[in-house]
PDB file of C-alpha atoms in Angstrom:
ATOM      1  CA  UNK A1159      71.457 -29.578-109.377  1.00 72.00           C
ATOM      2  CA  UNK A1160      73.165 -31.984-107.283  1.00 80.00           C
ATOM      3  CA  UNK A1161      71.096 -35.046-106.127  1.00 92.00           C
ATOM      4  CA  UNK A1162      71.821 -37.924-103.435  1.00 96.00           C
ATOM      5  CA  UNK A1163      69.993 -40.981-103.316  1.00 97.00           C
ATOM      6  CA  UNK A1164      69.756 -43.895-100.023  1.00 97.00           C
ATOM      7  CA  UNK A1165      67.710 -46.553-101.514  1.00 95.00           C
ATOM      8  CA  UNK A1166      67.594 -47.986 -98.406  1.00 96.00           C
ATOM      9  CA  UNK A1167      64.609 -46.385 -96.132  1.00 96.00           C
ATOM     10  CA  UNK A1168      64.934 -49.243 -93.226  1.00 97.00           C
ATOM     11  CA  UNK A1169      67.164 -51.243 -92.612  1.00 97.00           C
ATOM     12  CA  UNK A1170      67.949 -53.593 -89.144  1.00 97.00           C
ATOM     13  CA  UNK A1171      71.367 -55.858 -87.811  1.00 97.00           C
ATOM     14  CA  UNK A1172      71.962 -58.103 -84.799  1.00 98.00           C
ATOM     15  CA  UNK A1173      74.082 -56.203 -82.397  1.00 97.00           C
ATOM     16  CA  UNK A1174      77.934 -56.706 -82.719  1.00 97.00           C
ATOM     17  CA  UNK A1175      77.346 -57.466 -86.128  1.00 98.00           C
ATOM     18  CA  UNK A1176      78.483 -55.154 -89.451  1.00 98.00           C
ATOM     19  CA  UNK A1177      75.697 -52.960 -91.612  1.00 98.00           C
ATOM     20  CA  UNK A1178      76.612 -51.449 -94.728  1.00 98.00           C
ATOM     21  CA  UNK A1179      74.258 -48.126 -96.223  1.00 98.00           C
ATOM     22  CA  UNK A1180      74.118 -47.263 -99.136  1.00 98.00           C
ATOM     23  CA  UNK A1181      74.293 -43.997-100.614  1.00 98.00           C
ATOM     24  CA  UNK A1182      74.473 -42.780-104.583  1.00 97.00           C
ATOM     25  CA  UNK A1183      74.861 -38.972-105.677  1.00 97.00           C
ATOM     26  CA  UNK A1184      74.664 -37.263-108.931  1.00 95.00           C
ATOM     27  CA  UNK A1185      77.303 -34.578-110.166  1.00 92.00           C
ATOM     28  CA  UNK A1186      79.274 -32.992-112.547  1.00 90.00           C
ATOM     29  CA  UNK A1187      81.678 -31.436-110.442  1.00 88.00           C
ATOM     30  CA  UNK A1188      85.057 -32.517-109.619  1.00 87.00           C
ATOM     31  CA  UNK A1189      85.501 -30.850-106.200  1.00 90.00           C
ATOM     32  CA  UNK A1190      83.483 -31.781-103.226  1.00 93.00           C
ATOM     33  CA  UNK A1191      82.414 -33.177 -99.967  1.00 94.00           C
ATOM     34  CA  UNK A1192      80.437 -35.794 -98.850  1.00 96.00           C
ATOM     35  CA  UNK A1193      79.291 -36.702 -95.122  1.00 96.00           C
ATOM     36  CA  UNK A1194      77.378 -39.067 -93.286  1.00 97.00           C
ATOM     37  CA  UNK A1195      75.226 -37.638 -90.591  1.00 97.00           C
ATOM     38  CA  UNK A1196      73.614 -39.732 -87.773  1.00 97.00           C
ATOM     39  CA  UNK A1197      70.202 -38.434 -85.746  1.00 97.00           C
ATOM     40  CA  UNK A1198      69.362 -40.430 -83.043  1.00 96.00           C
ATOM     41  CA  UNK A1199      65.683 -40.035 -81.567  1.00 93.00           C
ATOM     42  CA  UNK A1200      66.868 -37.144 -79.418  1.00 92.00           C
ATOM     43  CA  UNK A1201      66.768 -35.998 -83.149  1.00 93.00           C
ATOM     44  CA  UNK A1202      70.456 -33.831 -83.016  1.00 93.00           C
ATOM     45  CA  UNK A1203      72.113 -34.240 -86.359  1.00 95.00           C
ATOM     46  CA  UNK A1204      75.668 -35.660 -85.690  1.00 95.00           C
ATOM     47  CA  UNK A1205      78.375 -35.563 -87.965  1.00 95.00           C
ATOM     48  CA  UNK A1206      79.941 -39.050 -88.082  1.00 96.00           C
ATOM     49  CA  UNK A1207      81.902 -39.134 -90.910  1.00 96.00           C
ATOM     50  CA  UNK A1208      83.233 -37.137 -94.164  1.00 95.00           C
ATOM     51  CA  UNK A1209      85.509 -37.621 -97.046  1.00 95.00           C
ATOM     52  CA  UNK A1210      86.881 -35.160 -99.666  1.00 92.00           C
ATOM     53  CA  UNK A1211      86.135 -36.150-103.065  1.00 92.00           C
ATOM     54  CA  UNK A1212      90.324 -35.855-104.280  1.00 91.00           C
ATOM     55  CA  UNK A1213      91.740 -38.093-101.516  1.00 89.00           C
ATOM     56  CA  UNK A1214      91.309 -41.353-102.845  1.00 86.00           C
ATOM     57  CA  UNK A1215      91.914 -43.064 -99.357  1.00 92.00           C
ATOM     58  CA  UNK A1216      88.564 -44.110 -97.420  1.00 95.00           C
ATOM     59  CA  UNK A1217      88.048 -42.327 -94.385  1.00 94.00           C
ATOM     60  CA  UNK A1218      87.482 -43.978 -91.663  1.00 94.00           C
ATOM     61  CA  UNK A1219      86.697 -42.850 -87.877  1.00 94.00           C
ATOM     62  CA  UNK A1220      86.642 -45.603 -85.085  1.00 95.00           C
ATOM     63  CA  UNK A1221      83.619 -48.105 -86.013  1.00 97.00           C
ATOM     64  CA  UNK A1222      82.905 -46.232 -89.237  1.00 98.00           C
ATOM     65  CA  UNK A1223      84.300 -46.391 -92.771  1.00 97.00           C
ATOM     66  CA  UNK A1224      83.176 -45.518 -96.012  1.00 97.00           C
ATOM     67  CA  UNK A1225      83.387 -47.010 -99.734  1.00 97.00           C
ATOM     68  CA  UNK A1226      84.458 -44.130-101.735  1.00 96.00           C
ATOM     69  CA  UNK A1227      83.821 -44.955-105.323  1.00 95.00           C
ATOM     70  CA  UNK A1228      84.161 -41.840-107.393  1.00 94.00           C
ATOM     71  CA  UNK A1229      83.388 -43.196-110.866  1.00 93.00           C
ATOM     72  CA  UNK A1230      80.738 -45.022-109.617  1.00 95.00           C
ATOM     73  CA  UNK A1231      79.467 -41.930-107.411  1.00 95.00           C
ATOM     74  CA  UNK A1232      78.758 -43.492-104.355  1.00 96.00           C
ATOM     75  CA  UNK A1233      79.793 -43.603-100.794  1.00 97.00           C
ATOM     76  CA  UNK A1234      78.426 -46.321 -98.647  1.00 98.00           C
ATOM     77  CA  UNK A1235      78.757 -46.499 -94.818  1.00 98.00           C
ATOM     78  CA  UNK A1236      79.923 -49.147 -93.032  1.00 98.00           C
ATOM     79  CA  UNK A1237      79.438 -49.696 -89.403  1.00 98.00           C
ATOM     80  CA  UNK A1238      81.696 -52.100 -87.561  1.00 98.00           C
ATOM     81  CA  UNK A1239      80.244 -54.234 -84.550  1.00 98.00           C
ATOM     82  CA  UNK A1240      76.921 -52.178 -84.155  1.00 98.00           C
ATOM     83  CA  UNK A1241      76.002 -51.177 -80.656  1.00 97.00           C
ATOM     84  CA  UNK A1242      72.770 -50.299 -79.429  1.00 97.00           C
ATOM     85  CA  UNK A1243      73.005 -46.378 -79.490  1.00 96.00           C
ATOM     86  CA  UNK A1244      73.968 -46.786 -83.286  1.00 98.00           C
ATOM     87  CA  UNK A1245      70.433 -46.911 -83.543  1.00 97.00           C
ATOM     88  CA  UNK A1246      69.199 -43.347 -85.933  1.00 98.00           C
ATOM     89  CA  UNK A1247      68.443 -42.478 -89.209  1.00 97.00           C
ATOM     90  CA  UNK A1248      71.610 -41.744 -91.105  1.00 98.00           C
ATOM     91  CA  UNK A1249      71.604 -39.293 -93.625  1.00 97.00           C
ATOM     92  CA  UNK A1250      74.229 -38.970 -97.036  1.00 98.00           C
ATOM     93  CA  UNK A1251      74.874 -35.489 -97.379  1.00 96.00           C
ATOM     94  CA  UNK A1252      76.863 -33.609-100.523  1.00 95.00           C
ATOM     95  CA  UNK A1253      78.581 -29.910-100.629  1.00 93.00           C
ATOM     96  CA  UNK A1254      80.288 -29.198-103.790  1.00 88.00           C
ATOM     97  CA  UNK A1255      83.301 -26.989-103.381  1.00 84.00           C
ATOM     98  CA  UNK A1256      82.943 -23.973-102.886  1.00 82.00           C
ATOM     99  CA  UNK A1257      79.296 -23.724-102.149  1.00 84.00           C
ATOM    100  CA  UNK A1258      77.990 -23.739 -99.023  1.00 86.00           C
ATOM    101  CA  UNK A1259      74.314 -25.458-100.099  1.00 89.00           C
ATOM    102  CA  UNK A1260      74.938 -28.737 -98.024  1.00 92.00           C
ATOM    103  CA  UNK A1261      71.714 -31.356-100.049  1.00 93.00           C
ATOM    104  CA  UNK A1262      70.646 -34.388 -98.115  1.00 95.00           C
ATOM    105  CA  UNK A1263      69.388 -37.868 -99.287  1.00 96.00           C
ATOM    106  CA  UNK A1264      66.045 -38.937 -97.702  1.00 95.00           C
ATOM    107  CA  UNK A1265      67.892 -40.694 -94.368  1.00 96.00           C
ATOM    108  CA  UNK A1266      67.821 -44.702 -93.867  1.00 98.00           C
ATOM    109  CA  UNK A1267      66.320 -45.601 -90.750  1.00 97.00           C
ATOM    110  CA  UNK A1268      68.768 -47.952 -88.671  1.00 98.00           C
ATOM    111  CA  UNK A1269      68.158 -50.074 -85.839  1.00 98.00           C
ATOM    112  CA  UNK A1270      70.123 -52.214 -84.222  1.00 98.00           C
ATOM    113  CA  UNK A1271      68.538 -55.605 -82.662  1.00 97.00           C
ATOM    114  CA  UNK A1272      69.883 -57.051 -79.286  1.00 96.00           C
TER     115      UNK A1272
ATOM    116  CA  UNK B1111      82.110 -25.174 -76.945  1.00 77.00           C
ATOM    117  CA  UNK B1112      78.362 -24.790 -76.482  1.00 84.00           C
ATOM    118  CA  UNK B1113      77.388 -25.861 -79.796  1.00 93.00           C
ATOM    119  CA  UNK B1114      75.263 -24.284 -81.827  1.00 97.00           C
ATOM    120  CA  UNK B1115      71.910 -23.269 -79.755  1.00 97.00           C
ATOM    121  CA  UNK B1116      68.442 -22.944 -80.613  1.00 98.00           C
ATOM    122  CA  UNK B1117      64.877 -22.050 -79.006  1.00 97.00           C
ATOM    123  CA  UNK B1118      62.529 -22.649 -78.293  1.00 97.00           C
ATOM    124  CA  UNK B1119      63.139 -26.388 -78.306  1.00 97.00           C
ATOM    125  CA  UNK B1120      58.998 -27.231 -78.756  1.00 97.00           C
ATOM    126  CA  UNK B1121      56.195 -24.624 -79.569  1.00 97.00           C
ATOM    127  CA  UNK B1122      52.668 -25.534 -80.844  1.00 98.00           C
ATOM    128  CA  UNK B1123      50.778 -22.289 -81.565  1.00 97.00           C
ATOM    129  CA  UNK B1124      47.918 -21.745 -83.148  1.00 97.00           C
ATOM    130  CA  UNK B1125      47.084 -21.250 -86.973  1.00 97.00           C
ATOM    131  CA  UNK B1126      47.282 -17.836 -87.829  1.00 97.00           C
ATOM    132  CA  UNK B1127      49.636 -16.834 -85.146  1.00 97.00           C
ATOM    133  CA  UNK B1128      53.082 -15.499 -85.601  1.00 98.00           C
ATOM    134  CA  UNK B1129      56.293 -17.441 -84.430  1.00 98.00           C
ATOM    135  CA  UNK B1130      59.683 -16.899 -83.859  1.00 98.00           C
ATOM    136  CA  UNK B1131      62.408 -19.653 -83.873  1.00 98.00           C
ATOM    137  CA  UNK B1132      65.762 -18.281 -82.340  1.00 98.00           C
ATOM    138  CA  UNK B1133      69.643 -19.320 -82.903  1.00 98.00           C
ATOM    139  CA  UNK B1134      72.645 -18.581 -81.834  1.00 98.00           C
ATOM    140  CA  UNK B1135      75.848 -20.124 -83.661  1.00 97.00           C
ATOM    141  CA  UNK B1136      78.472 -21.342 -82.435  1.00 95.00           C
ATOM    142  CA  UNK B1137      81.277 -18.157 -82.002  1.00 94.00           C
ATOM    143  CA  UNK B1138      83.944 -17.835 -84.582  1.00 91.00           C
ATOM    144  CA  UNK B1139      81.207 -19.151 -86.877  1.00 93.00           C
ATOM    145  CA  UNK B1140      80.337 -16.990 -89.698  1.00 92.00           C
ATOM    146  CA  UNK B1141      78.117 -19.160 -92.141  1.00 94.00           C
ATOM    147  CA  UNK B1142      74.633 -19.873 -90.807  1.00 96.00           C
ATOM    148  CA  UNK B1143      71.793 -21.388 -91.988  1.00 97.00           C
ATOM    149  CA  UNK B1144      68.186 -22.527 -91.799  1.00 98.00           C
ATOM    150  CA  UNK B1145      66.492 -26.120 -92.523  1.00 97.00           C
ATOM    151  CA  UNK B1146      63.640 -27.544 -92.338  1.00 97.00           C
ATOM    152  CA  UNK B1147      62.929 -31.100 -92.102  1.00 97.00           C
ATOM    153  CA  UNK B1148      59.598 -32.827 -92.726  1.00 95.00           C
ATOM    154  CA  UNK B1149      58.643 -36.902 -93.272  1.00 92.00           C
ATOM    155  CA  UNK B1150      57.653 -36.034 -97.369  1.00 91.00           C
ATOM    156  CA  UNK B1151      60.232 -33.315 -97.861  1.00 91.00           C
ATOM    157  CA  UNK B1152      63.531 -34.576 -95.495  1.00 93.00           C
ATOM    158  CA  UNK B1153      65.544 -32.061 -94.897  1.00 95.00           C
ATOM    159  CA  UNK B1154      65.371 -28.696 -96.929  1.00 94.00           C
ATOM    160  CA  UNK B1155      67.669 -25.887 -96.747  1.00 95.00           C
ATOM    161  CA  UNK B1156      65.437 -22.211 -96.388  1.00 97.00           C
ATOM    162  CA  UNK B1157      68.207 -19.705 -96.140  1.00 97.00           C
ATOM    163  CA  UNK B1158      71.862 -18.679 -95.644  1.00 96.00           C
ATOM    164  CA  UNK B1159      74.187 -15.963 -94.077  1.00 96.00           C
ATOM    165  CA  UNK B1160      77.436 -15.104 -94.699  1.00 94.00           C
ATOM    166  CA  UNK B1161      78.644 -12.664 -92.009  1.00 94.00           C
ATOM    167  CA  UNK B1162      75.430 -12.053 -91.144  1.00 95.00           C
ATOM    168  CA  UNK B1163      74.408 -11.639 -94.632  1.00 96.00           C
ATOM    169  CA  UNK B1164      71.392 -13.204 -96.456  1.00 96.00           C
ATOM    170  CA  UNK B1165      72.976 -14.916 -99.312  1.00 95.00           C
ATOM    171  CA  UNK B1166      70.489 -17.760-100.704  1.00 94.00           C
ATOM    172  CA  UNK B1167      66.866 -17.333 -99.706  1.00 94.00           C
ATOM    173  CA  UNK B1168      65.692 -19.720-102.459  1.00 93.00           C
ATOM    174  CA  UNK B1169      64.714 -22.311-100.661  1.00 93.00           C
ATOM    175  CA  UNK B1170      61.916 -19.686 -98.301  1.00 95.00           C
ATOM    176  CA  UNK B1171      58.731 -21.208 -99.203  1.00 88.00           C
ATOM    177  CA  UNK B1172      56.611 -18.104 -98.756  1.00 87.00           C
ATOM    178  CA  UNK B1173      56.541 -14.630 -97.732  1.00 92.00           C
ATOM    179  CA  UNK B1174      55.301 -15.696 -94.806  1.00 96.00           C
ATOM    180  CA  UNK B1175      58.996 -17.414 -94.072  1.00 97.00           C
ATOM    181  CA  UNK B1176      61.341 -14.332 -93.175  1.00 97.00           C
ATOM    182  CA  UNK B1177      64.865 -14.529 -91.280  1.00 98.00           C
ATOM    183  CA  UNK B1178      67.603 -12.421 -89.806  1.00 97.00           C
ATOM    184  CA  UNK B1179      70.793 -12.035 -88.107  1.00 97.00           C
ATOM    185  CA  UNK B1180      71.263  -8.951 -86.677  1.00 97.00           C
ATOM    186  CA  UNK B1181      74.653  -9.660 -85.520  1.00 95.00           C
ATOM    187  CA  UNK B1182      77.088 -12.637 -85.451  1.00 94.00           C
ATOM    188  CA  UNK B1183      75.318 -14.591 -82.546  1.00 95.00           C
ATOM    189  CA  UNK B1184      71.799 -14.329 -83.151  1.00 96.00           C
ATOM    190  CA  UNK B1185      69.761 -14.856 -85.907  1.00 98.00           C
ATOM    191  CA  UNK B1186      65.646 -15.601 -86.260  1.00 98.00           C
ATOM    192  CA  UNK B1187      63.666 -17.469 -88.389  1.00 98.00           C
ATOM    193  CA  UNK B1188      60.023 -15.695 -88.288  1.00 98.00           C
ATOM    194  CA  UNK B1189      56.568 -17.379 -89.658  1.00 97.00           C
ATOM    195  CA  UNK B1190      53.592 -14.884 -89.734  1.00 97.00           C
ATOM    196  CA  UNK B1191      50.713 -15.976 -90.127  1.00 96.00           C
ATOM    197  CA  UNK B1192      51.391 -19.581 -89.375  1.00 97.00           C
ATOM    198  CA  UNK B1193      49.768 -22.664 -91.140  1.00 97.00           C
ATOM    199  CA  UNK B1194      49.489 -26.161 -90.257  1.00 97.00           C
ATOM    200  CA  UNK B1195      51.756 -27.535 -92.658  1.00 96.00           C
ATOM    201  CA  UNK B1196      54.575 -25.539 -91.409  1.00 97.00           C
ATOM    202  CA  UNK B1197      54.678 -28.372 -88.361  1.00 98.00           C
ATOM    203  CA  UNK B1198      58.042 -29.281 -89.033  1.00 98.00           C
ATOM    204  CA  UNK B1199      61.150 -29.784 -87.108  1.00 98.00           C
ATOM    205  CA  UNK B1200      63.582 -26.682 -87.971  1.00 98.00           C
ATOM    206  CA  UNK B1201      67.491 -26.721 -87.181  1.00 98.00           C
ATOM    207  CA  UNK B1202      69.889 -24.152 -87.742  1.00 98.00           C
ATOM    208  CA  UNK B1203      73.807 -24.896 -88.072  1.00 96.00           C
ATOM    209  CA  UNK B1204      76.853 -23.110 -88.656  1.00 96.00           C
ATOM    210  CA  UNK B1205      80.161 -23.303 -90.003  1.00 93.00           C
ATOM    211  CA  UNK B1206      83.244 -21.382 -90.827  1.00 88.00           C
ATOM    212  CA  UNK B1207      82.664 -20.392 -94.383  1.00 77.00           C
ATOM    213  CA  UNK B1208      86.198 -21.376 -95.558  1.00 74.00           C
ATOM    214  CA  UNK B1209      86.057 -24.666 -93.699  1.00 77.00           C
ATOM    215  CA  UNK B1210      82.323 -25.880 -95.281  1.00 74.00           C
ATOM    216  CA  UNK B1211      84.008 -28.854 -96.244  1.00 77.00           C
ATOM    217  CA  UNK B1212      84.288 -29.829 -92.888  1.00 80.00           C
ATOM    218  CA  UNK B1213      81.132 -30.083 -92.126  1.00 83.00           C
ATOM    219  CA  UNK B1214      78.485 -27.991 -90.572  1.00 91.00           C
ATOM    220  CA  UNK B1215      77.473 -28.222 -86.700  1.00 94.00           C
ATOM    221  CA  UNK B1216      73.851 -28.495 -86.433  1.00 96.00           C
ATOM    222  CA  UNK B1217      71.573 -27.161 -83.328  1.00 97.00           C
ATOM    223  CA  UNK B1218      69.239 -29.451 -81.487  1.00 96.00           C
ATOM    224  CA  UNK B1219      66.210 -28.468 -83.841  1.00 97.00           C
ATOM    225  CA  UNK B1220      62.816 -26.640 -82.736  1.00 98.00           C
ATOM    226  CA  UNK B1221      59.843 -28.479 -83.487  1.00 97.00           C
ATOM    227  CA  UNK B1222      56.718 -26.697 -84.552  1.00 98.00           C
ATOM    228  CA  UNK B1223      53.573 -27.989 -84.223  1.00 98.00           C
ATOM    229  CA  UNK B1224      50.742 -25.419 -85.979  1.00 98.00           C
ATOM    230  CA  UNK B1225      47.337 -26.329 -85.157  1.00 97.00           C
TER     231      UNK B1225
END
């Protein structure tokens, strides 16, 4: 079964400054999906970011990239002059193709520090 | 769109009672399914439907966990009796099944608190 790890449980930045998360996952598959979700306290799950495991180019989507590193199976986040409201939990999540069994790492808690 | 609804959005009962957490996807949808998510456990996947089919229950922790979608735009996630360590925060989400990969659109969550 399909695993994903965040090592990370807490971490914190200075506001306007750039965080990095971490995430590792465990497969044998070829084909699949990974996605970074953000829940603020409201607690909604928001999907901030994904990448499809055969493009080799990083997605990216305004402040937020990833590191895509498919031998080394893992996809980091990287958030570009934190604001405020990027303050959640962020959560690495993995969906092999063709399955529709999304599994989620344990979340990192983020806060951002004025 | 209106996103992917869910009720009620709180509900403490009492242990023993039955409870019924409602959702209704978002339309054009035709994947749903059912978390859970809990500080020790994180977020757990109970159950799926394809076009309003049950497809993996595997992840129901008890008979006392049952669901259903009786048609495309509802489905319910029923606990009978409850127990306290069902207090969790559920969420449902959808997708369209032959877009998974683009991720799946989560409801604002109910959050159960079984005393």
């Amino acid at each position: 079964a399909q695993t994903v790890t965040q090592s990370q449980p807490e971490m914190s930045v200075q506001e306007a400054e750039t965080v990095t998360l971490s995430c590792t996952y465990d497969t044998s598959e070829s084909n699949y999906y990974l996605f970074w979700y953000k829940q603020p306290p409201s607690r909604q799950m928001i999907l901030v970011i994904r990448q499809e495991a055969y493009k080799q180019q990083n997605a990216t989507e305004n402040r937020f990239s990833v590191n895509f590193q498919k031998a080394a199976k893992s996809f980091s986040l990287k958030i570009s002059d934190s604001q405020l409201g990027d303050t959640a939990m962020y959560f690495c999540a993995f969906l092999q193709g063709g399955s529709e069994k999304l599994v989620f790492g344990k979340g990192t808690k983020l806060t951002v520090n004025p | 769109d209106a996103g992917v609804i869910q009720s009620p959005r709180h509900e403490v009962t009492e242990m023993g009672q039955e409870v019924t957490l409602r959702c209704k996807p978002i339309s054009g949808h035709n994947s749903l399914f059912w978390y859970r998510q809990t500080m020790m456990r994180g977020l757990e996947l109970l159950i799926y439907f394809n076009n309003n089919v049950p497809i993996d229950d595997s992840g129901m922790p008890e008979d006392r966990f049952s669901a259903k979608m009786p048609n495309a735009s509802f489905s319910t996630l029923k606990i009978q009796p409850s127990e306290p360590r069902d207090s969790a925060v559920y969420f449902c989400a959808s997708s369209f099944r032959r877009l998974a990969g683009a991720g799946f659109r989560f409801g604002p969550g109910t959050r159960l608190t079984v005393l």
